[in-house]
Coordinates of C-alpha atoms in Angstrom, one line a residue:
X245 CA 0.0 0.0 0.1
X246 CA 1.3 3.4 -1.0
X247 CA 0.1 6.5 1.0
X248 CA 0.6 10.3 0.5
X249 CA 0.2 12.7 3.1
X250 CA 0.0 16.4 2.2
X251 CA 0.7 18.6 5.2
X252 CA 1.5 22.1 6.2
X253 CA 2.8 21.9 9.8
X254 CA 5.1 19.4 11.3
X255 CA 6.6 21.7 13.8
X256 CA 7.8 20.7 17.4
X257 CA 7.6 24.4 18.6
X258 CA 4.4 23.9 20.4
X259 CA 1.7 24.1 17.7
X260 CA -1.0 21.4 18.1
X261 CA -1.3 21.0 14.4
X262 CA 2.3 20.0 14.1
X263 CA 2.2 17.7 17.0
X264 CA -0.8 15.7 16.1
X265 CA 0.3 15.7 12.4
X266 CA 3.7 14.2 13.2
X267 CA 2.0 11.6 15.4
X268 CA -0.7 10.9 12.7
X269 CA 2.3 9.8 10.3
X270 CA 4.0 7.8 12.9
X271 CA 0.8 6.1 13.9
X272 CA 0.1 5.4 10.3
X273 CA 3.3 3.6 9.9
X274 CA 2.7 1.5 13.0
X275 CA -0.6 0.4 11.8
X276 CA 0.7 -0.5 8.4
X277 CA 4.4 -1.3 8.8
X278 CA 4.9 -2.6 5.3
X279 CA 3.2 0.3 3.6
X280 CA 5.1 3.1 1.7
X281 CA 4.4 6.7 3.2
X282 CA 5.3 9.7 1.2
X283 CA 5.0 13.3 2.5
X284 CA 4.5 16.5 0.6
X285 CA 5.3 19.1 3.2
X286 CA 4.2 22.7 2.4
X287 CA 5.7 24.6 5.3
X288 CA 5.4 28.3 6.0
X289 CA 8.0 28.7 8.4
X290 CA 11.8 28.1 8.9
X291 CA 11.8 25.9 12.0
X292 CA 13.9 22.9 12.7
X293 CA 11.3 20.2 12.5
X294 CA 13.6 17.2 13.3
X295 CA 11.9 15.4 10.3
X296 CA 14.5 12.6 10.7
X297 CA 12.4 11.2 13.5
X298 CA 9.4 10.6 11.2
X299 CA 9.1 7.1 9.6
X300 CA 8.6 8.1 6.0
X301 CA 9.8 6.7 2.8
X302 CA 10.0 9.9 0.7
X303 CA 9.9 13.6 1.7
X304 CA 9.3 16.5 -0.7
X305 CA 9.1 20.0 1.0
X306 CA 8.7 23.4 -0.1
X307 CA 8.6 26.7 1.8
X308 CA 5.5 28.8 1.1
X309 CA 6.3 32.5 1.4
X310 CA 3.1 34.1 3.1
X311 CA 4.1 37.5 1.7
X312 CA 1.4 38.9 -0.8
X313 CA 2.7 41.3 -3.5
X314 CA 1.9 45.0 -2.9
X315 CA 0.2 45.3 -6.2
X316 CA -2.2 42.4 -5.4
X317 CA -3.0 44.0 -2.0
X318 CA -3.8 47.3 -3.8
X319 CA -6.2 45.9 -6.3
X320 CA -7.8 43.6 -3.6
X321 CA -8.9 46.8 -1.7
X322 CA -11.5 47.3 -4.3
X323 CA -11.9 43.8 -5.8
X324 CA -13.2 41.9 -2.7
X325 CA -15.8 44.6 -2.1
X326 CA -17.3 44.0 -5.4
X327 CA -16.8 40.2 -5.9
X328 CA -16.7 39.0 -2.2
X329 CA -13.5 37.2 -3.2
X330 CA -10.2 38.0 -1.7
X331 CA -7.3 38.1 -4.2
X332 CA -4.9 38.0 -1.2
X333 CA -6.3 34.7 -0.2
X334 CA -6.5 33.4 -3.8
X335 CA -2.9 34.4 -4.3
X336 CA -1.7 32.7 -1.1
X337 CA -3.7 29.5 -1.7
X338 CA -2.4 29.5 -5.3
X339 CA 1.3 29.0 -3.9
X340 CA 0.1 25.7 -2.3
X341 CA -1.9 24.6 -5.4
X342 CA 1.1 24.9 -7.8
X343 CA 2.7 22.0 -5.8
X344 CA -0.3 19.9 -5.2
X345 CA -1.4 19.9 -8.9
X346 CA 1.9 18.3 -9.8
X347 CA 1.0 15.1 -8.0
X348 CA -0.3 12.2 -10.0
X349 CA -2.9 10.6 -7.8
X350 CA -2.8 7.3 -9.7
X351 CA 0.6 6.6 -8.0
X352 CA -1.0 6.2 -4.6
X353 CA -3.7 3.9 -3.0
X354 CA -4.6 6.6 -0.4
X355 CA -4.0 10.4 -0.1
X356 CA -4.6 12.4 3.1
X357 CA -4.8 16.0 3.0
X358 CA -4.6 17.6 6.5
X359 CA -5.5 21.3 7.2
X360 CA -3.5 23.4 9.6
X361 CA -4.3 26.6 11.3
X362 CA -7.7 28.3 10.6
X363 CA -7.2 29.0 6.9
X364 CA -7.2 25.3 5.5
X365 CA -4.8 26.3 2.6
X366 CA -3.8 22.7 1.8
X367 CA -7.5 21.7 1.4
X368 CA -8.6 24.7 -0.5
X369 CA -5.6 24.4 -2.8
X370 CA -6.9 21.0 -4.0
X371 CA -10.2 22.6 -5.2
X372 CA -11.0 21.3 -8.7
X373 CA -8.0 19.1 -9.0
X374 CA -8.1 15.4 -9.9
X375 CA -6.4 14.5 -6.7
X376 CA -9.5 15.2 -4.6
X377 CA -11.3 12.2 -5.8
X378 CA -8.8 10.0 -4.1
X379 CA -8.2 12.2 -1.1
X380 CA -9.4 12.0 2.5
X381 CA -9.4 15.5 3.7
X382 CA -9.0 16.3 7.4
X383 CA -10.5 19.3 9.0
X384 CA -8.2 20.0 12.3
X385 CA -10.7 22.9 13.0
X386 CA -14.1 24.2 12.0
X387 CA -14.3 26.0 8.6
X388 CA -14.8 29.0 8.1
X389 CA -13.4 30.6 11.2
X390 CA -16.8 32.1 11.8
X391 CA -18.1 28.7 13.0
X392 CA -15.1 28.1 15.3
X393 CA -16.4 28.0 18.9
X394 CA -15.4 31.3 20.8
X395 CA -14.9 33.2 17.6
X396 CA -16.0 36.7 17.4
X397 CA -16.1 37.2 13.6
X398 CA -19.2 38.2 11.9
X399 CA -20.8 36.4 8.8
X400 CA -19.7 38.6 5.9
X401 CA -19.6 38.0 2.2
X402 CA -15.9 36.9 2.2
X403 CA -16.9 34.1 4.8
X404 CA -19.8 33.1 2.5
X405 CA -17.6 32.8 -0.6
X406 CA -15.2 30.7 1.4
X407 CA -17.9 28.4 2.5
X408 CA -19.1 27.9 -1.1
X409 CA -15.7 27.1 -2.2
X410 CA -15.2 24.5 0.5
X411 CA -18.6 23.1 -0.1
X412 CA -17.3 22.1 -3.6
X413 CA -14.3 20.5 -2.1
X414 CA -16.3 18.6 0.3
X415 CA -18.7 17.0 -2.2
X416 CA -15.7 16.0 -4.5
X417 CA -13.5 14.6 -2.0
X418 CA -13.4 10.9 -1.5
X419 CA -13.8 11.1 2.2
X420 CA -13.9 13.8 4.9
X421 CA -13.0 13.6 8.5
X422 CA -12.3 15.5 11.6
X423 CA -10.6 14.7 15.1
X424 CA -14.0 15.1 17.0
X425 CA -17.2 13.4 16.8
X426 CA -19.1 16.6 17.6
X427 CA -17.1 18.5 14.9
X428 CA -17.7 15.9 12.3
X429 CA -21.5 15.9 13.1
X430 CA -21.6 19.6 12.8
X431 CA -19.6 20.0 9.6
X432 CA -21.7 17.4 7.9
X433 CA -24.8 19.5 8.8
X434 CA -23.1 22.7 7.9
X435 CA -22.1 21.6 4.4
X436 CA -25.5 20.1 3.8
X437 CA -24.1 16.8 2.5
X438 CA -25.2 13.3 2.8
X439 CA -21.5 12.4 2.8
X440 CA -20.4 11.0 6.0
X441 CA -17.7 12.9 8.0
X442 CA -15.8 10.4 9.9
X443 CA -14.0 10.9 13.1
X444 CA -10.2 10.2 13.6
X445 CA -9.0 11.5 17.0
X446 CA -5.9 13.5 17.3
X447 CA -2.9 11.2 18.2
X448 CA 0.3 11.2 20.1
X449 CA 3.2 9.1 19.3
X450 CA 6.3 9.4 21.4
X451 CA 8.5 8.2 18.7
X452 CA 8.0 11.2 16.7
X453 CA 9.7 13.3 19.3
X454 CA 12.9 13.6 21.4
X455 CA 11.6 14.2 25.1
X456 CA 14.3 12.4 26.8
X457 CA 16.1 15.7 27.6
X458 CA 14.9 19.3 27.5
X459 CA 16.1 22.9 28.0
X460 CA 14.3 25.4 30.5
X461 CA 12.5 22.8 32.5
X462 CA 11.4 23.9 36.1
X463 CA 11.7 21.3 38.8
X464 CA 8.8 20.9 40.9
X465 CA 9.2 22.4 44.4
X466 CA 6.3 20.9 46.3
X467 CA 4.6 17.6 46.6
X468 CA 1.8 18.5 44.4
X469 CA 2.3 20.4 41.1
X470 CA -0.6 21.5 39.0
X471 CA 0.3 23.0 35.6
X472 CA -1.4 24.4 32.6
X473 CA 0.7 24.9 29.5
X474 CA -1.2 26.5 26.5
X475 CA -3.0 29.4 25.0
X476 CA -5.5 31.8 26.4
X477 CA -7.5 32.8 23.5
X478 CA -11.0 32.8 21.9
X479 CA -13.4 31.9 24.8
X480 CA -10.8 30.1 27.1
X481 CA -11.3 31.4 30.6
X482 CA -8.9 30.3 33.3
X483 CA -10.0 32.8 35.9
X484 CA -12.6 30.5 37.5
X485 CA -9.8 27.9 38.0
X486 CA -7.3 30.3 39.4
X487 CA -9.8 31.9 41.8
X488 CA -11.0 28.4 42.9
X489 CA -7.4 27.4 43.6
X490 CA -6.7 30.6 45.5
X491 CA -9.8 30.0 47.7
X492 CA -8.4 26.4 48.5
X493 CA -5.1 27.5 49.5
X494 CA -6.6 30.3 51.6
X495 CA -9.0 27.9 53.4
X496 CA -6.5 25.0 53.8
X497 CA -2.9 25.7 55.1
X498 CA -2.0 22.2 54.0
X499 CA -2.8 23.0 50.5
X500 CA -0.9 26.2 50.7
X501 CA 2.2 24.3 52.1
X502 CA 2.1 21.2 49.8
X503 CA 0.8 22.6 46.4
X504 CA 1.9 24.9 43.6
X505 CA 0.4 26.0 40.3
X506 CA 2.6 26.4 37.3
X507 CA 1.4 28.3 34.3
X508 CA 3.1 28.5 31.0
X509 CA 0.6 30.7 29.1
X510 CA 0.5 32.6 25.9
X511 CA -2.2 34.1 23.6
X512 CA -4.3 37.2 23.4
X513 CA -5.5 37.1 27.1
X514 CA -2.3 36.0 28.7
X515 CA -1.0 39.4 29.6
X516 CA -4.3 40.3 31.5
X517 CA -4.2 37.1 33.5
X518 CA -0.6 37.4 34.4
X519 CA -1.1 41.0 35.6
X520 CA -4.1 40.0 37.7
X521 CA -2.6 37.1 39.5
X522 CA 1.2 37.5 39.4
X523 CA 1.4 38.4 42.9
X524 CA -0.9 35.6 44.3
X525 CA 0.7 33.0 46.4
X526 CA 1.6 29.5 45.0
X527 CA 1.0 30.9 41.3
X528 CA 4.1 30.6 39.2
X529 CA 4.0 32.3 35.8
X530 CA 6.7 31.2 33.4
X531 CA 7.6 31.7 29.7
X532 CA 6.6 29.2 27.1
X533 CA 8.6 26.2 25.9
X534 CA 8.9 24.2 22.7
X535 CA 6.7 21.1 22.8
X536 CA 9.6 18.6 23.7
X537 CA 10.7 20.7 26.8
X538 CA 7.0 21.3 27.8
X539 CA 6.3 17.5 27.4
X540 CA 9.2 16.7 29.5
X541 CA 8.3 19.0 32.2
X542 CA 4.6 17.8 32.3
X543 CA 5.8 14.2 32.3
X544 CA 8.4 14.6 35.1
X545 CA 7.5 17.7 37.1
X546 CA 3.7 17.8 37.1
X547 CA 1.0 15.9 39.0
X548 CA -2.3 17.3 37.9
X549 CA -2.7 18.5 34.3
X550 CA -5.2 21.2 33.2
X551 CA -7.3 21.1 29.9
X552 CA -8.9 24.4 29.2
X553 CA -11.7 24.3 26.5
X554 CA -13.6 27.2 25.0
X555 CA -16.0 28.2 27.6
X556 CA -18.6 29.0 24.8
X557 CA -22.0 27.2 24.8
X558 CA -20.3 24.3 23.4
X559 CA -16.8 23.2 22.4
X560 CA -16.9 20.9 19.4
X561 CA -13.2 20.5 18.8
X562 CA -10.7 17.9 20.3
X563 CA -8.0 19.9 22.1
X564 CA -4.6 18.8 20.5
X565 CA -3.1 18.1 23.9
X566 CA -5.7 15.6 24.8
X567 CA -3.8 12.4 23.4
X568 CA -0.5 13.5 24.9
X569 CA -2.0 14.0 28.4
X570 CA -3.7 10.5 27.9
X571 CA -0.2 9.0 27.2
X572 CA 1.2 10.5 30.5
X573 CA -1.5 8.6 32.5
X574 CA -1.9 11.3 35.0
X575 CA -4.9 12.9 36.6
X576 CA -6.4 15.9 34.5
X577 CA -9.0 18.4 35.2
X578 CA -10.7 19.5 32.1
X579 CA -12.7 22.9 32.3
X580 CA -15.5 22.1 29.7
X581 CA -18.8 23.5 28.7
X582 CA -21.9 21.3 28.8
X583 CA -21.5 20.1 25.2
X584 CA -17.9 19.2 24.9
X585 CA -15.9 16.7 23.0
X586 CA -13.6 16.1 26.1
X587 CA -16.6 15.7 28.3
X588 CA -18.0 13.3 25.8
X589 CA -14.9 11.2 26.1
X590 CA -14.1 11.5 29.6
X591 CA -17.6 11.6 31.1
X592 CA -19.0 13.6 34.0
X593 CA -16.8 12.2 36.8
X594 CA -13.8 13.4 38.7
X595 CA -11.8 14.7 35.7
X596 CA -14.2 17.3 34.3
X597 CA -15.9 20.4 35.7
X598 CA -18.0 23.0 34.1
X599 CA -15.8 25.9 32.9
X600 CA -17.6 28.7 34.6
X601 CA -18.7 27.0 37.8
X602 CA -16.1 27.9 40.4
X603 CA -17.8 25.9 43.1
X604 CA -17.6 22.5 41.1
X605 CA -14.0 23.4 39.9
X606 CA -13.1 23.9 43.6
X607 CA -14.6 20.5 44.6
X608 CA -12.9 18.6 41.8
X609 CA -9.6 20.2 42.2
X610 CA -9.7 19.5 46.0
X611 CA -10.4 15.8 45.2
X612 CA -7.4 15.5 42.9
X613 CA -5.1 17.3 45.2
X614 CA -6.1 14.9 48.1
X615 CA -5.7 11.9 45.7
X616 CA -2.0 13.0 45.0
X617 CA -1.3 13.7 48.6
X618 CA -2.6 10.1 49.4
X619 CA -0.2 8.7 47.0
X620 CA -2.5 7.9 44.0
X621 CA -0.6 9.6 41.1
X622 CA -1.7 7.5 38.1
X623 CA -4.9 7.8 36.3
X624 CA -6.5 7.0 32.8
X625 CA -9.2 9.6 32.3
X626 CA -9.5 8.8 28.6
X627 CA -9.3 5.0 29.0
X628 CA -8.2 3.5 25.7
X629 CA -9.7 6.1 23.4
X630 CA -6.2 7.2 21.9
X631 CA -4.9 3.7 21.8
X632 CA -2.9 2.2 18.8
X633 CA -5.7 -0.4 18.4
X634 CA -8.5 2.3 18.1
X635 CA -6.4 4.3 15.7
X636 CA -6.0 1.3 13.3
X637 CA -9.7 0.5 13.7
X638 CA -10.9 4.0 12.8
X639 CA -8.4 4.4 9.9
X640 CA -9.5 1.0 8.4
X641 CA -13.1 2.2 8.7
X642 CA -12.3 5.4 6.8
X643 CA -10.4 3.7 4.1
X644 CA -12.7 1.0 3.2
X645 CA -14.7 1.5 0.1

């Protein structure tokens, strides 16, 4: 069997798209060890991706310059208002298209086109090309961004034109999938198609990374270390959690003595959170790390791991860190809305709390702290959802005719 993976992001610098895409390739190899795996890597950065760690047979990579010519930008100031089409986006997507259109789809048994970021350039670049009829396209996030949970964008003509273009891609592609059952259901309804959207959860494969040593890791200072590594953006609100933790340590001297909360945050709302809580006892705000160093710290210096979902009315995406945290086999606390993919997988037990219910967060966090203080340090909140066996079962179901 010969497979081609068209991909935009394989970074180890911390982007969830790069991490889960690397893991997808490695899990594909584990599931089909005798298969041939080729990768067309259309990267838009100059990072060191440690591509030698990936078990692939052939790699073709091209740098996609994100810069748009000044002349195109000038014409587009008027063009998009008349047509509803952005020449800037067309020019940008065209840079991906010129590489994808060179592929002979008949040379492959299966072709996977994986999206990255919120623009889905790799998928849109395949519009109208013969490759689509053999392609399984993967929506990492909702498209268009207007439908992303927590987004504050308005539904304008540009968004509608993008939706129309993606609709043509969806109905032409061989198969469609996303990492979340809820997102797959929502996208199938959004695009108004009888074509099933399959679900292939994000994966984590340790062999795709070097996490045996790391730089900038902070050693834990207390018996129980809670940590959150990630972005504060869209509708992710960590304030309820931090307020709940501060109440706990103020009410219980043992918690104040034995626990600490390490936060490596980034994103649009991080500055405001740091300014508000930086003088609070037991809260330690640190700079970000690349994924390998962050993974090492969470694996070796953390006891309770935090997942922060969008605290919108629902969160239909699967956060990229979920399979990694599952791999660690440690207690987690996911702050989730009522309709949530993480809540669907984990259930409503000790590892999930309503994202805006400070009282519930306080109770769940206290339970997890007591659990660690009592010596119960291992947990499997996700059961076998991210196992190799389930990955192979899911991929075989998607690939069957």
